[in-house]
XYZ file of C-alpha atoms in Angstrom:
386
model
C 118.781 32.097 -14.414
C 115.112 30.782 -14.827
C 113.552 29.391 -11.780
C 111.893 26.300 -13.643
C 112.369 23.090 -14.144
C 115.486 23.222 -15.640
C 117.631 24.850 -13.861
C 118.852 24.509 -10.057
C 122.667 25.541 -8.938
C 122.590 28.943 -10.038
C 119.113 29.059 -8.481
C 120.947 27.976 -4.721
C 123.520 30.573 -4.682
C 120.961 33.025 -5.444
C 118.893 32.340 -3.295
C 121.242 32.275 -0.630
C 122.698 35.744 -0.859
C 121.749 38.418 1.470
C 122.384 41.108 -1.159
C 119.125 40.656 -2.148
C 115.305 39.815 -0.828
C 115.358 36.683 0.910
C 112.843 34.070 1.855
C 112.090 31.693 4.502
C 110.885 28.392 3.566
C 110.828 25.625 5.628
C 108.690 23.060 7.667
C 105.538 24.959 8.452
C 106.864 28.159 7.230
C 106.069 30.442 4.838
C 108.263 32.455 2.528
C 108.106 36.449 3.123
C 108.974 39.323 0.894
C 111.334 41.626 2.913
C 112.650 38.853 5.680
C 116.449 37.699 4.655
C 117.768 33.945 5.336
C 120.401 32.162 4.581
C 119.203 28.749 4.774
C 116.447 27.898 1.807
C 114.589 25.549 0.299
C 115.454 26.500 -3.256
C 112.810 23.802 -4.605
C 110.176 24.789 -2.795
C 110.165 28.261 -5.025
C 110.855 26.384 -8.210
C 107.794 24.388 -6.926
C 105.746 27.032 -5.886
C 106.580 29.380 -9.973
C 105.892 25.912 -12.015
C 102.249 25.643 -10.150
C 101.777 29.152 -10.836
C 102.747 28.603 -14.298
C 100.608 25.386 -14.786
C 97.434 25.638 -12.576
C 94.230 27.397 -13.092
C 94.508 30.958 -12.217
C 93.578 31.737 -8.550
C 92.061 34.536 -7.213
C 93.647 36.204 -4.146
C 92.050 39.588 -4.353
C 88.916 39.675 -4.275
C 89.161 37.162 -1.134
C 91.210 39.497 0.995
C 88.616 42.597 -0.350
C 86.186 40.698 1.125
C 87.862 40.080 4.692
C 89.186 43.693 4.745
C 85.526 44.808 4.003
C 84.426 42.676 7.213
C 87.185 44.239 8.849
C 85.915 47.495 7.830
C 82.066 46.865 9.692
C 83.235 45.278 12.752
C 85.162 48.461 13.067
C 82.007 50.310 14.470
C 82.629 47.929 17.318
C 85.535 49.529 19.329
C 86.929 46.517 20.310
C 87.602 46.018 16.546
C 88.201 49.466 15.983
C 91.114 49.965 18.631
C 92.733 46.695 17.474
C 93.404 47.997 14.366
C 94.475 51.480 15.470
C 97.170 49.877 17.157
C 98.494 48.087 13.735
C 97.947 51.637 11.864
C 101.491 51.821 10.381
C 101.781 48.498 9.206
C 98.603 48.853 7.296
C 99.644 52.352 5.723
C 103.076 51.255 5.071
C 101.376 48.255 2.844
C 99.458 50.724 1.375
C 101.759 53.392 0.196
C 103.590 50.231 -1.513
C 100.814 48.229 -3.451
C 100.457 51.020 -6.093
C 104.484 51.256 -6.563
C 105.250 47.663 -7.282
C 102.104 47.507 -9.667
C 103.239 50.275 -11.398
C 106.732 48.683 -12.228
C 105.615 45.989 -12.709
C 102.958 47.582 -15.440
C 106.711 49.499 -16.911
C 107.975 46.011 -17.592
C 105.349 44.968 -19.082
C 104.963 47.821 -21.463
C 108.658 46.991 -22.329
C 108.104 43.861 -23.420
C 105.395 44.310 -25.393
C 107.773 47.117 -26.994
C 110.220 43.914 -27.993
C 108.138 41.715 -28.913
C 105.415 43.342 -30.554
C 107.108 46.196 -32.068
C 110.992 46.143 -32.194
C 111.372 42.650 -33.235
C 109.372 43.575 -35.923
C 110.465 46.449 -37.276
C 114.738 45.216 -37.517
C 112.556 41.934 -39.513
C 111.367 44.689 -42.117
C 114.154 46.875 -41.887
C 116.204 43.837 -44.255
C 113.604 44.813 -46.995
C 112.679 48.299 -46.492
C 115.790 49.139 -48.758
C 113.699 47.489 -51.409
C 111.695 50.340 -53.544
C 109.518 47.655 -54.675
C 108.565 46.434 -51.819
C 105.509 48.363 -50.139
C 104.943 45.023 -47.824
C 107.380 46.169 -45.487
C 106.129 50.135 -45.288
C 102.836 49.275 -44.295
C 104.240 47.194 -42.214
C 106.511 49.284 -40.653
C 103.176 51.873 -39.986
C 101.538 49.002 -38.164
C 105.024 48.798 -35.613
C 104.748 53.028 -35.933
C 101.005 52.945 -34.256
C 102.048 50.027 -31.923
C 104.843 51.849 -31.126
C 102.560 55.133 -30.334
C 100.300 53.062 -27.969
C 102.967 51.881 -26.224
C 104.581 55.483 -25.612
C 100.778 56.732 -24.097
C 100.955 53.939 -22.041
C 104.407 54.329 -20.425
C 103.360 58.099 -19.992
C 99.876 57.103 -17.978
C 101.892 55.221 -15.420
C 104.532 57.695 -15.227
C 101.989 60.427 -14.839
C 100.797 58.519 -11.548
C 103.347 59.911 -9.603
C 104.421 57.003 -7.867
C 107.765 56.395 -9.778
C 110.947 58.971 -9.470
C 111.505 61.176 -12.350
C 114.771 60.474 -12.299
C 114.062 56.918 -13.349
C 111.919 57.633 -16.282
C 113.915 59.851 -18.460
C 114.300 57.407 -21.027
C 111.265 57.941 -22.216
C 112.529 60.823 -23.816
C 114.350 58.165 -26.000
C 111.387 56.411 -26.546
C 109.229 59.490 -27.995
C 112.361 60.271 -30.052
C 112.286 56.838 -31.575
C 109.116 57.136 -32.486
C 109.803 60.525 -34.424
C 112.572 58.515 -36.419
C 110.128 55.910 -37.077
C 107.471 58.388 -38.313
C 110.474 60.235 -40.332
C 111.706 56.996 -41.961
C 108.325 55.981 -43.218
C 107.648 59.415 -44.508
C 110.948 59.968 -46.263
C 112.283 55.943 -47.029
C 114.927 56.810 -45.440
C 116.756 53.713 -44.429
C 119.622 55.157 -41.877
C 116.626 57.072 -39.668
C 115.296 53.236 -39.769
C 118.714 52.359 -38.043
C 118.667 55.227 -36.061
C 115.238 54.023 -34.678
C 116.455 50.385 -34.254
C 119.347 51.533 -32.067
C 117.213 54.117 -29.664
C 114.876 50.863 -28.695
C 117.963 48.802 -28.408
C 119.134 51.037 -26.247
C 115.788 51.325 -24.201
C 115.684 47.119 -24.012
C 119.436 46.567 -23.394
C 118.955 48.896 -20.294
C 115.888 49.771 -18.652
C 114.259 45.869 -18.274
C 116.906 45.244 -16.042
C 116.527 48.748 -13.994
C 113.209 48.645 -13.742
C 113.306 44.849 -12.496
C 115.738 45.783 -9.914
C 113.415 48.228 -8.361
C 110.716 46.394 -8.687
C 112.756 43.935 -6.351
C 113.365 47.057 -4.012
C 109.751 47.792 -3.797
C 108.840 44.591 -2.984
C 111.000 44.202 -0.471
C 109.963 47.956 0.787
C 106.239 45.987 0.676
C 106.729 43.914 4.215
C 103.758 41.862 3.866
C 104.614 39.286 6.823
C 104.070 42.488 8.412
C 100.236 43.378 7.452
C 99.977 39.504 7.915
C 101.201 39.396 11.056
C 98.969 42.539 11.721
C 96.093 41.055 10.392
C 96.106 38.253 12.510
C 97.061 39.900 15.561
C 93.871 41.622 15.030
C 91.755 38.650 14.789
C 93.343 37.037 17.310
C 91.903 39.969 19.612
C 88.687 39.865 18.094
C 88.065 36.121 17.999
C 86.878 35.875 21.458
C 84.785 38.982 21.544
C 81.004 39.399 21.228
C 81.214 39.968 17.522
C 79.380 38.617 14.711
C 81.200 35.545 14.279
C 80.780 35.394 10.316
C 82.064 38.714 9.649
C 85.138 37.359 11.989
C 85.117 34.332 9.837
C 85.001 35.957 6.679
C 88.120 38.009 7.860
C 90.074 35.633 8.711
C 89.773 34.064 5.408
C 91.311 37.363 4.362
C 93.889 36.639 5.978
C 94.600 33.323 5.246
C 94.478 34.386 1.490
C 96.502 37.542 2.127
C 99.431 34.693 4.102
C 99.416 32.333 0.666
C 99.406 35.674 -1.801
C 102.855 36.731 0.116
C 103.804 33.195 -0.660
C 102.960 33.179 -4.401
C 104.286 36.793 -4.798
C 107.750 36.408 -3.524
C 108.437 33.463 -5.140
C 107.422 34.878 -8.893
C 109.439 37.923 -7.877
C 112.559 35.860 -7.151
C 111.865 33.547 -10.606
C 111.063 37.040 -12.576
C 114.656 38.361 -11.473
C 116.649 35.456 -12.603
C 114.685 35.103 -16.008
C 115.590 38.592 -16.470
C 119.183 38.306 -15.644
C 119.009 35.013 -17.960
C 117.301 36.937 -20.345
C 119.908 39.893 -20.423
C 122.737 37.642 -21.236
C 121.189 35.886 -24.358
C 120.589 39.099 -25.322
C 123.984 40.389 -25.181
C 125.256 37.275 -27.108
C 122.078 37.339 -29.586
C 123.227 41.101 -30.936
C 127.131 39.443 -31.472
C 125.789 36.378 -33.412
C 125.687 37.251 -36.918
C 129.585 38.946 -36.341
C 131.396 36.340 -34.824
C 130.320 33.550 -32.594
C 133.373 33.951 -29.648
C 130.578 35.174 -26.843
C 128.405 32.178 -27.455
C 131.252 29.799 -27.209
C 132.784 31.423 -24.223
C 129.610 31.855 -22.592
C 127.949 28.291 -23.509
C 129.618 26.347 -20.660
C 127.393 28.194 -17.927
C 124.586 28.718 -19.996
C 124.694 24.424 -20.261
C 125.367 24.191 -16.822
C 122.394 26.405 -15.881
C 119.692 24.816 -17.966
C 121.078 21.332 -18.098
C 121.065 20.522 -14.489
C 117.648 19.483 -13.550
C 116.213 17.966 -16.769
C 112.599 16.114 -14.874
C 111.084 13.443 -16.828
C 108.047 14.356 -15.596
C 108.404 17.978 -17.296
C 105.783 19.458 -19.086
C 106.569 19.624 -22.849
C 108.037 23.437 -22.723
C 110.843 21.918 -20.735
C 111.359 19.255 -23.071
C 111.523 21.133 -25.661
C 114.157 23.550 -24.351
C 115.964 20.454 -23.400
C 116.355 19.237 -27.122
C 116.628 22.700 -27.900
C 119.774 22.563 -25.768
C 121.034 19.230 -26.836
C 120.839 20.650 -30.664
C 122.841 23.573 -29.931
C 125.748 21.276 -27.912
C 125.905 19.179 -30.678
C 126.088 22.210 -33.093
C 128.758 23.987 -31.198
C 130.854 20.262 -30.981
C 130.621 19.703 -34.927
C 131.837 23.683 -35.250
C 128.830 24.448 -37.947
C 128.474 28.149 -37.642
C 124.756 27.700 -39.759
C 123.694 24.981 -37.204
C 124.773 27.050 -34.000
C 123.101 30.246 -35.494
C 119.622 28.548 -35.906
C 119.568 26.138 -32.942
C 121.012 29.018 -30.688
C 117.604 30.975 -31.943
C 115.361 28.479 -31.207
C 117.029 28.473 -27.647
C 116.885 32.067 -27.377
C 113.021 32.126 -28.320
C 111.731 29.201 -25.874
C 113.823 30.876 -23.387
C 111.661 34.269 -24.265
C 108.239 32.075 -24.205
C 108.844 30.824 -20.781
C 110.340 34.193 -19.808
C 107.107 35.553 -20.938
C 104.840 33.647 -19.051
C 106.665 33.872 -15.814
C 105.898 37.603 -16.989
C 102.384 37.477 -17.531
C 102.191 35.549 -14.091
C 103.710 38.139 -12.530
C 101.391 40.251 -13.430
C 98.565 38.568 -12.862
C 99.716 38.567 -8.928
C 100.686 42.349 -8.978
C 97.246 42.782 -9.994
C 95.654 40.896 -7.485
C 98.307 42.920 -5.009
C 96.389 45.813 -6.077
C 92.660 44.350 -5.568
C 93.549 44.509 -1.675
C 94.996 48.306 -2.315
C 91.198 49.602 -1.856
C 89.799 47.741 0.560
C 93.082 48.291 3.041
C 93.117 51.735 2.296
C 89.222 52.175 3.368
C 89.816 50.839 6.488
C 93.150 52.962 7.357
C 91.030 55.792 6.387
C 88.816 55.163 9.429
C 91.302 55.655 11.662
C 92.774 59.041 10.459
């Protein structure tokens, strides 16, 4: 269920549901990872992932470096220095998290890249690698086989970071073993090790996005940061009125302030990334059915129109305009009963969806990673108080 423009019931019962991380949004409130509520502003986090998605990219890191860095020299002060002993466990709870949700989030990354620049790929060649004649689709298929190597080193560097359970990485025993039958078909042109390679990545996409995603909801919710907020300002409260060098106090309370509107931003891309995936999930499960019969697009087509038909803006950008006639075609295609019409216009749904799920991805990202600039700087000053 995409948190965008085009979309909006499925989005309020979400939302609503204490199952899951809630937010607080409301009149001169902000929305916190970790804090559940059942009364929401679903708009104001549809609001809050289209700016992300449309505005120049902010910077939220290096800001709160820099006030955690002033933090860190008024600390030789022991006004400053007691203030913040007394907010110790917020600040290493914070920091024991940061490095987890990156990490997971780095994990889905890696598996998209694996199905977008590498699996999708290699079932497009596999149609002609039958095809002795055809050395196109071998070298091809090498170009997926190295892509498909680089991906496998990467998944291995995060996993070797020892922030992530074992237990939740042993697929990646699938992974190097579809990169064996990769290496094996090439070598031999040996079309069923091909298929045997297509279904181990199948297997890896069908599953672990999803997994992954859900504890990458888990860890963010784990993350608390109202409470290092709410710690944060505590401590300048404390501070504000003491013989300090007001600039330093200054330049930490920007920190803060920053910190406040990166909980904000983060919550609400971690909300849209969840239904995008779920979203993304189901066209997948009716995308592997299509060329067999076309019974789990027409059963599922009712909420899949209600879901992305609902809030049509005319003041869209042209992505949601495009999915919108993308939409329409498919409708009109599934109306008329032309099995050629619904298989194409159901593909160019399924691919704008993917665009848009992408760069709700990419955002993501882009905020885990500026999550991780204030990993540093927070843990320097926790280490002066141990």
């Amino acid at each position: 269920m995409p948190v965008d423009d085009t979309l909006s019931n499925p989005i309020d019962q979400n939302v609503q549901q204490s199952g899951k991380f809630g937010v607080n949004v409301g009149q001169g409130q902000g929305i916190h990872i970790g804090d559940v509520y059942q009364q929401i502003d679903p708009e104001t986090i549809k609001q809050i992932v289209r700016e992300e998605l449309r505005l120049p990219q902010k910077e939220y890191g290096n800001s709160v470096g820099r006030g955690l860095a002033a933090l860190a020299e008024l600390m030789h002060h022991s006004e400053a220095r007691s203030a913040v002993i007394t907010f110790g466990a917020d600040f290493r709870a914070a920091c024991e998290q940061i490095d987890v949700i990156a990490n997971y989030k780095e994990l889905h990354d890696l598996l998209h890249t694996l199905e977008f620049q590498c699996y999708s790929g290699i079932i497009q060649e596999a149609k002609r690698f039958s095809d002795p004649e055809d050395e196109t689709a071998l070298e091809i298929l090498m170009e997926h086989e190295l892509t498909l190597q680089g991906i496998s080193r990467a998944v291995k560097n995060v996993a070797g970071r020892e922030t992530i359970a074992t237990s939740e990485l042993l697929w990646i025993k699938r992974l190097d073993h579809a990169q064996e039958e990769l290496h094996a078909a090439i070598e031999t042109l040996d079309t069923r090790r091909l298929q045997r390679t297509i279904w181990l990545l199948n297997r890896i996409l069908a599953i672990q996005p999803s997994r992954i995603n859900t504890n990458l909801n888990a860890a963010a919710k784990a993350l608390r940061l109202p409470a290092l907020v709410n710690a944060m300002q505590a401590i300048w409260n404390s501070l504000v009125e003491a013989n300090l060098d007001q600039e330093k106090i200054q330049q930490f309370q920007t920190g803060v302030a920053v910190l406040a509107e990166l909980n904000q931003r983060l919550t609400a891309l971690v909300f849209g990334h969840d239904c995008w995936q779920e979203f993304d999930l189901e066209l997948r499960r009716i995308e592997i059915n299509l060329d067999k019969d076309l019974i789990e697009l027409e059963m599922s087509w009712p909420d899949l129109k209600e879901r992305t038909e609902a809030l049509f803006d005319p003041t869209a950008d042209q992505w949601t305009l495009a999915f919108q006639q993308d939409s329409q075609n498919l409708d009109a295609a599934l109306r008329a009963n032309n099995p050629a019409k619904i298989k194409r216009y159901f593909r160019m749904y399924r691919r704008r969806a993917s665009e848009r799920f992408y760069q709700v991805d990419v955002t993501l990202r882009r905020l885990c990673e500026e999550l991780r600039e204030v990993g540093e700087p927070l843990a320097s000053v926790l280490r002066m108080i141990e």
